[in-house]
PDB file of C-alpha atoms in Angstrom:
ATOM      1  CA  ILE V   1       8.467 -14.836   7.264  1.00 95.00           C
ATOM      2  CA  ALA V   2       7.744 -15.200  11.336  1.00 96.00           C
ATOM      3  CA  LEU V   3       5.474 -11.819  11.100  1.00 96.00           C
ATOM      4  CA  SER V   4       3.695 -12.873   8.047  1.00 97.00           C
ATOM      5  CA  ASP V   5       3.030 -16.359   9.550  1.00 98.00           C
ATOM      6  CA  THR V   6       1.870 -14.796  12.697  1.00 98.00           C
ATOM      7  CA  ILE V   7      -0.689 -12.505  10.366  1.00 98.00           C
ATOM      8  CA  CYS V   8      -1.753 -15.552   8.572  1.00 98.00           C
ATOM      9  CA  LYS V   9      -2.163 -17.907  11.455  1.00 98.00           C
ATOM     10  CA  GLY V  10      -5.020 -20.176  10.860  1.00 98.00           C
ATOM     11  CA  ILE V  11      -5.877 -18.960   7.578  1.00 98.00           C
ATOM     12  CA  THR V  12      -5.878 -21.544   4.538  1.00 97.00           C
ATOM     13  CA  ASP V  13      -7.229 -19.311   1.693  1.00 98.00           C
ATOM     14  CA  ASP V  14      -4.958 -17.376  -0.104  1.00 98.00           C
ATOM     15  CA  TYR V  15      -7.597 -14.513  -0.811  1.00 98.00           C
ATOM     16  CA  GLN V  16      -8.072 -14.220   2.879  1.00 98.00           C
ATOM     17  CA  LYS V  17      -4.655 -14.295   3.560  1.00 98.00           C
ATOM     18  CA  ILE V  18      -3.774 -11.253   1.543  1.00 98.00           C
ATOM     19  CA  LEU V  19      -6.636  -9.679   2.885  1.00 98.00           C
ATOM     20  CA  ALA V  20      -5.256 -10.197   6.209  1.00 98.00           C
ATOM     21  CA  ILE V  21      -1.851  -8.847   5.293  1.00 98.00           C
ATOM     22  CA  HIS V  22      -3.356  -6.037   3.785  1.00 98.00           C
ATOM     23  CA  ASP V  23      -5.283  -5.017   6.887  1.00 98.00           C
ATOM     24  CA  TYR V  24      -2.133  -5.545   8.992  1.00 97.00           C
ATOM     25  CA  VAL V  25      -0.114  -3.089   6.988  1.00 97.00           C
ATOM     26  CA  ALA V  26      -3.052  -0.497   6.413  1.00 97.00           C
ATOM     27  CA  GLU V  27      -3.764  -0.585  10.308  1.00 97.00           C
ATOM     28  CA  ASN V  28       0.005  -0.610  11.519  1.00 96.00           C
ATOM     29  CA  MET V  29       1.779   1.742   8.893  1.00 95.00           C
ATOM     30  CA  TYR V  30       1.850   5.429   8.884  1.00 96.00           C
ATOM     31  CA  TYR V  31       2.031   7.705   5.654  1.00 93.00           C
ATOM     32  CA  ASP V  32       5.169   9.625   6.343  1.00 92.00           C
ATOM     33  CA  MET V  33       4.351  13.534   5.528  1.00 89.00           C
ATOM     34  CA  ASP V  34       7.550  14.649   6.761  1.00 88.00           C
ATOM     35  CA  ASP V  35       9.594  12.500   4.182  1.00 83.00           C
ATOM     36  CA  TYR V  36       6.833  13.049   1.574  1.00 76.00           C
ATOM     37  CA  ARG V  37       7.389  16.775   2.133  1.00 81.00           C
ATOM     38  CA  ASP V  38      11.146  16.139   1.548  1.00 73.00           C
ATOM     39  CA  LYS V  39      11.861  16.181   5.216  1.00 56.00           C
ATOM     40  CA  GLY V  40      13.164  12.899   4.782  1.00 57.00           C
ATOM     41  CA  SER V  41      15.015  10.694   2.635  1.00 56.00           C
ATOM     42  CA  HIS V  42      12.286   9.050   0.487  1.00 52.00           C
ATOM     43  CA  GLY V  43      14.744   6.308   0.502  1.00 55.00           C
ATOM     44  CA  PHE V  44      13.863   2.527   1.448  1.00 56.00           C
ATOM     45  CA  ALA V  45      16.048   2.062   4.329  1.00 62.00           C
ATOM     46  CA  GLY V  46      15.342  -1.647   4.711  1.00 74.00           C
ATOM     47  CA  ILE V  47      12.464  -4.036   6.067  1.00 78.00           C
ATOM     48  CA  GLU V  48      14.163  -3.632   9.437  1.00 83.00           C
ATOM     49  CA  ASP V  49      13.512  -0.010   9.340  1.00 85.00           C
ATOM     50  CA  LEU V  50      10.264  -0.393   8.306  1.00 86.00           C
ATOM     51  CA  LEU V  51       9.003  -2.754  11.032  1.00 88.00           C
ATOM     52  CA  ASP V  52      10.749  -0.327  13.742  1.00 90.00           C
ATOM     53  CA  SER V  53       9.585   3.152  12.629  1.00 92.00           C
ATOM     54  CA  LYS V  54       6.320   1.742  11.085  1.00 93.00           C
ATOM     55  CA  ARG V  55       6.389   4.658   8.467  1.00 93.00           C
ATOM     56  CA  SER V  56       7.060   5.442   4.774  1.00 91.00           C
ATOM     57  CA  VAL V  57       5.439   6.771   1.662  1.00 89.00           C
ATOM     58  CA  CYS V  58       3.744   4.279  -0.715  1.00 89.00           C
ATOM     59  CA  GLN V  59       6.877   2.570  -1.710  1.00 89.00           C
ATOM     60  CA  GLY V  60       7.474   1.579   1.760  1.00 92.00           C
ATOM     61  CA  TYR V  61       3.756   0.007   2.149  1.00 94.00           C
ATOM     62  CA  ALA V  62       3.932  -1.529  -1.182  1.00 95.00           C
ATOM     63  CA  ASP V  63       7.443  -2.987  -0.093  1.00 93.00           C
ATOM     64  CA  MET V  64       5.991  -4.293   3.069  1.00 95.00           C
ATOM     65  CA  MET V  65       2.997  -5.834   1.257  1.00 97.00           C
ATOM     66  CA  THR V  66       5.361  -7.762  -1.234  1.00 96.00           C
ATOM     67  CA  LEU V  67       7.448  -9.285   1.630  1.00 95.00           C
ATOM     68  CA  LEU V  68       4.694 -10.293   3.851  1.00 97.00           C
ATOM     69  CA  VAL V  69       2.769 -11.743   0.880  1.00 98.00           C
ATOM     70  CA  ARG V  70       5.458 -13.674  -0.977  1.00 98.00           C
ATOM     71  CA  ALA V  71       6.459 -15.245   2.427  1.00 98.00           C
ATOM     72  CA  GLN V  72       2.797 -16.999   2.325  1.00 98.00           C
ATOM     73  CA  GLY V  73       4.216 -18.372  -1.078  1.00 98.00           C
ATOM     74  CA  ILE V  74       1.659 -16.139  -3.080  1.00 98.00           C
ATOM     75  CA  PRO V  75       2.774 -14.752  -6.486  1.00 98.00           C
ATOM     76  CA  PHE V  76       2.787 -10.753  -5.524  1.00 97.00           C
ATOM     77  CA  ARG V  77       4.087  -7.690  -7.511  1.00 96.00           C
ATOM     78  CA  GLN V  78       4.591  -3.908  -7.400  1.00 95.00           C
ATOM     79  CA  ILE V  79       2.873  -1.603  -9.823  1.00 91.00           C
ATOM     80  CA  LEU V  80       4.333   1.781 -10.308  1.00 89.00           C
ATOM     81  CA  GLY V  81       2.447   4.151 -12.057  1.00 82.00           C
ATOM     82  CA  HIS V  82       0.687   7.735 -11.751  1.00 72.00           C
ATOM     83  CA  ALA V  83      -2.306   8.319  -9.563  1.00 72.00           C
ATOM     84  CA  LEU V  84      -3.991  11.242  -8.840  1.00 59.00           C
ATOM     85  CA  GLY V  85      -3.690  12.689  -5.117  1.00 59.00           C
ATOM     86  CA  LEU V  86      -1.193  14.426  -2.954  1.00 54.00           C
ATOM     87  CA  SER V  87       1.646  15.008  -5.925  1.00 52.00           C
ATOM     88  CA  SER V  88      -0.858  15.779  -8.855  1.00 51.00           C
ATOM     89  CA  VAL V  89      -4.064  17.319  -9.647  1.00 52.00           C
ATOM     90  CA  ASN V  90      -6.951  15.582  -8.302  1.00 54.00           C
ATOM     91  CA  TYR V  91      -8.706  15.165 -11.960  1.00 50.00           C
ATOM     92  CA  TRP V  92      -7.533  13.913 -15.217  1.00 48.00           C
ATOM     93  CA  THR V  93      -6.317  16.062 -17.886  1.00 55.00           C
ATOM     94  CA  ASP V  94      -4.918  15.393 -21.112  1.00 58.00           C
ATOM     95  CA  LYS V  95      -1.409  16.005 -19.712  1.00 58.00           C
ATOM     96  CA  ASN V  96      -1.409  13.944 -16.758  1.00 52.00           C
ATOM     97  CA  MET V  97      -3.262  10.982 -18.684  1.00 56.00           C
ATOM     98  CA  SER V  98      -0.391  10.652 -20.893  1.00 56.00           C
ATOM     99  CA  THR V  99       1.989  11.426 -18.379  1.00 56.00           C
ATOM    100  CA  THR V 100       5.473   8.733 -17.887  1.00 62.00           C
ATOM    101  CA  VAL V 101       5.998  10.114 -14.464  1.00 69.00           C
ATOM    102  CA  VAL V 102       5.678   7.683 -11.708  1.00 70.00           C
ATOM    103  CA  ASN V 103       4.387   9.051  -8.566  1.00 77.00           C
ATOM    104  CA  HIS V 104       2.467   6.023  -6.673  1.00 85.00           C
ATOM    105  CA  ALA V 105       3.412   2.143  -6.020  1.00 91.00           C
ATOM    106  CA  TRP V 106       0.987  -0.487  -5.286  1.00 93.00           C
ATOM    107  CA  ASN V 107       0.299  -4.024  -5.482  1.00 97.00           C
ATOM    108  CA  GLN V 108      -1.264  -6.894  -6.955  1.00 96.00           C
ATOM    109  CA  ALA V 109      -1.658 -10.674  -6.018  1.00 97.00           C
ATOM    110  CA  TYR V 110      -2.512 -13.639  -8.140  1.00 98.00           C
ATOM    111  CA  VAL V 111      -5.139 -15.709  -6.272  1.00 97.00           C
ATOM    112  CA  ASP V 112      -7.959 -17.457  -7.751  1.00 95.00           C
ATOM    113  CA  HIS V 113      -6.808 -17.428 -11.145  1.00 96.00           C
ATOM    114  CA  ARG V 114      -6.759 -13.465 -11.239  1.00 95.00           C
ATOM    115  CA  TRP V 115      -4.750 -10.630 -10.487  1.00 96.00           C
ATOM    116  CA  VAL V 116      -6.260  -8.901  -7.642  1.00 96.00           C
ATOM    117  CA  ASN V 117      -5.152  -4.960  -7.150  1.00 95.00           C
ATOM    118  CA  ILE V 118      -4.068  -3.932  -3.685  1.00 96.00           C
ATOM    119  CA  ASP V 119      -3.194  -0.458  -2.398  1.00 95.00           C
ATOM    120  CA  ALA V 120      -2.727  -0.588   1.493  1.00 96.00           C
ATOM    121  CA  THR V 121      -1.389   2.931   1.402  1.00 94.00           C
ATOM    122  CA  TRP V 122      -4.789   4.253   0.261  1.00 92.00           C
ATOM    123  CA  ASP V 123      -6.723   2.273   2.835  1.00 95.00           C
ATOM    124  CA  SER V 124      -4.653   3.426   5.493  1.00 96.00           C
ATOM    125  CA  ASN V 125      -5.671   6.534   7.268  1.00 96.00           C
ATOM    126  CA  ASN V 126      -2.652   6.708   9.746  1.00 97.00           C
ATOM    127  CA  ILE V 127      -0.326   9.471   9.220  1.00 96.00           C
ATOM    128  CA  TYR V 128       3.076  10.534  10.603  1.00 95.00           C
ATOM    129  CA  GLU V 129       3.733  14.305  10.352  1.00 93.00           C
ATOM    130  CA  ASN V 130       5.563  16.762  12.364  1.00 93.00           C
ATOM    131  CA  GLY V 131       7.109  13.971  14.070  1.00 91.00           C
ATOM    132  CA  GLN V 132       3.903  12.525  15.458  1.00 96.00           C
ATOM    133  CA  TYR V 133       2.108   9.390  14.865  1.00 97.00           C
ATOM    134  CA  ILE V 134      -1.612   9.962  14.343  1.00 97.00           C
ATOM    135  CA  TYR V 135      -3.764   6.592  14.303  1.00 97.00           C
ATOM    136  CA  GLY V 136      -6.863   6.653  11.888  1.00 96.00           C
ATOM    137  CA  GLY V 137      -6.951   3.142  11.187  1.00 94.00           C
ATOM    138  CA  ILE V 138      -8.662   1.801   8.115  1.00 92.00           C
ATOM    139  CA  ASP V 139     -12.815   2.257   7.619  1.00 79.00           C
ATOM    140  CA  TYR V 140     -13.105   0.277   4.524  1.00 86.00           C
ATOM    141  CA  HIS V 141     -11.288  -1.682   1.825  1.00 92.00           C
ATOM    142  CA  LEU V 142     -11.950   0.677  -0.698  1.00 89.00           C
ATOM    143  CA  TYR V 143      -8.645  -0.071  -2.609  1.00 90.00           C
ATOM    144  CA  PHE V 144      -8.752  -3.950  -1.958  1.00 95.00           C
ATOM    145  CA  ASP V 145      -9.718  -6.174  -4.606  1.00 94.00           C
ATOM    146  CA  ILE V 146     -10.528  -2.743  -6.910  1.00 87.00           C
ATOM    147  CA  SER V 147     -11.349  -3.062 -10.384  1.00 78.00           C
ATOM    148  CA  ASN V 148      -8.867  -2.154 -13.194  1.00 69.00           C
ATOM    149  CA  LEU V 149     -11.425   0.464 -14.126  1.00 57.00           C
ATOM    150  CA  TYR V 150     -10.573   2.673 -10.860  1.00 56.00           C
ATOM    151  CA  LEU V 151      -6.750   2.448 -11.120  1.00 52.00           C
TER     152      LEU V 151
END
């Protein structure tokens, strides 16, 4: 709650709060390629470990977003589904369009009478690989408030 309050200090608009939290998570978390490649546990070790290590796969990004946004009293949920990317081919086929395999987690916040799609994982360019933190920051908000047509 204290971290969420610090991130949102002075912000009264819920949309701006979720944007500030998204930016904080995308800027400060690192995608754990070692864990992704099964060198790690793939497990959620708890918020304290996420805050300390600042690295995870998409589930950790989604968990961090959930805890920080809900601390502001904003309705927020996690979405689990199949996404193109590292763990699949990079184009839709009949096979992967009908899959029930879950390979990605992202979020939605309810603000301004609508659900806003948020994917802090894909907006972050930070990587943890071979035991090294590689900072990339965020360039754009490509996956913040993205239309359902692109999910």
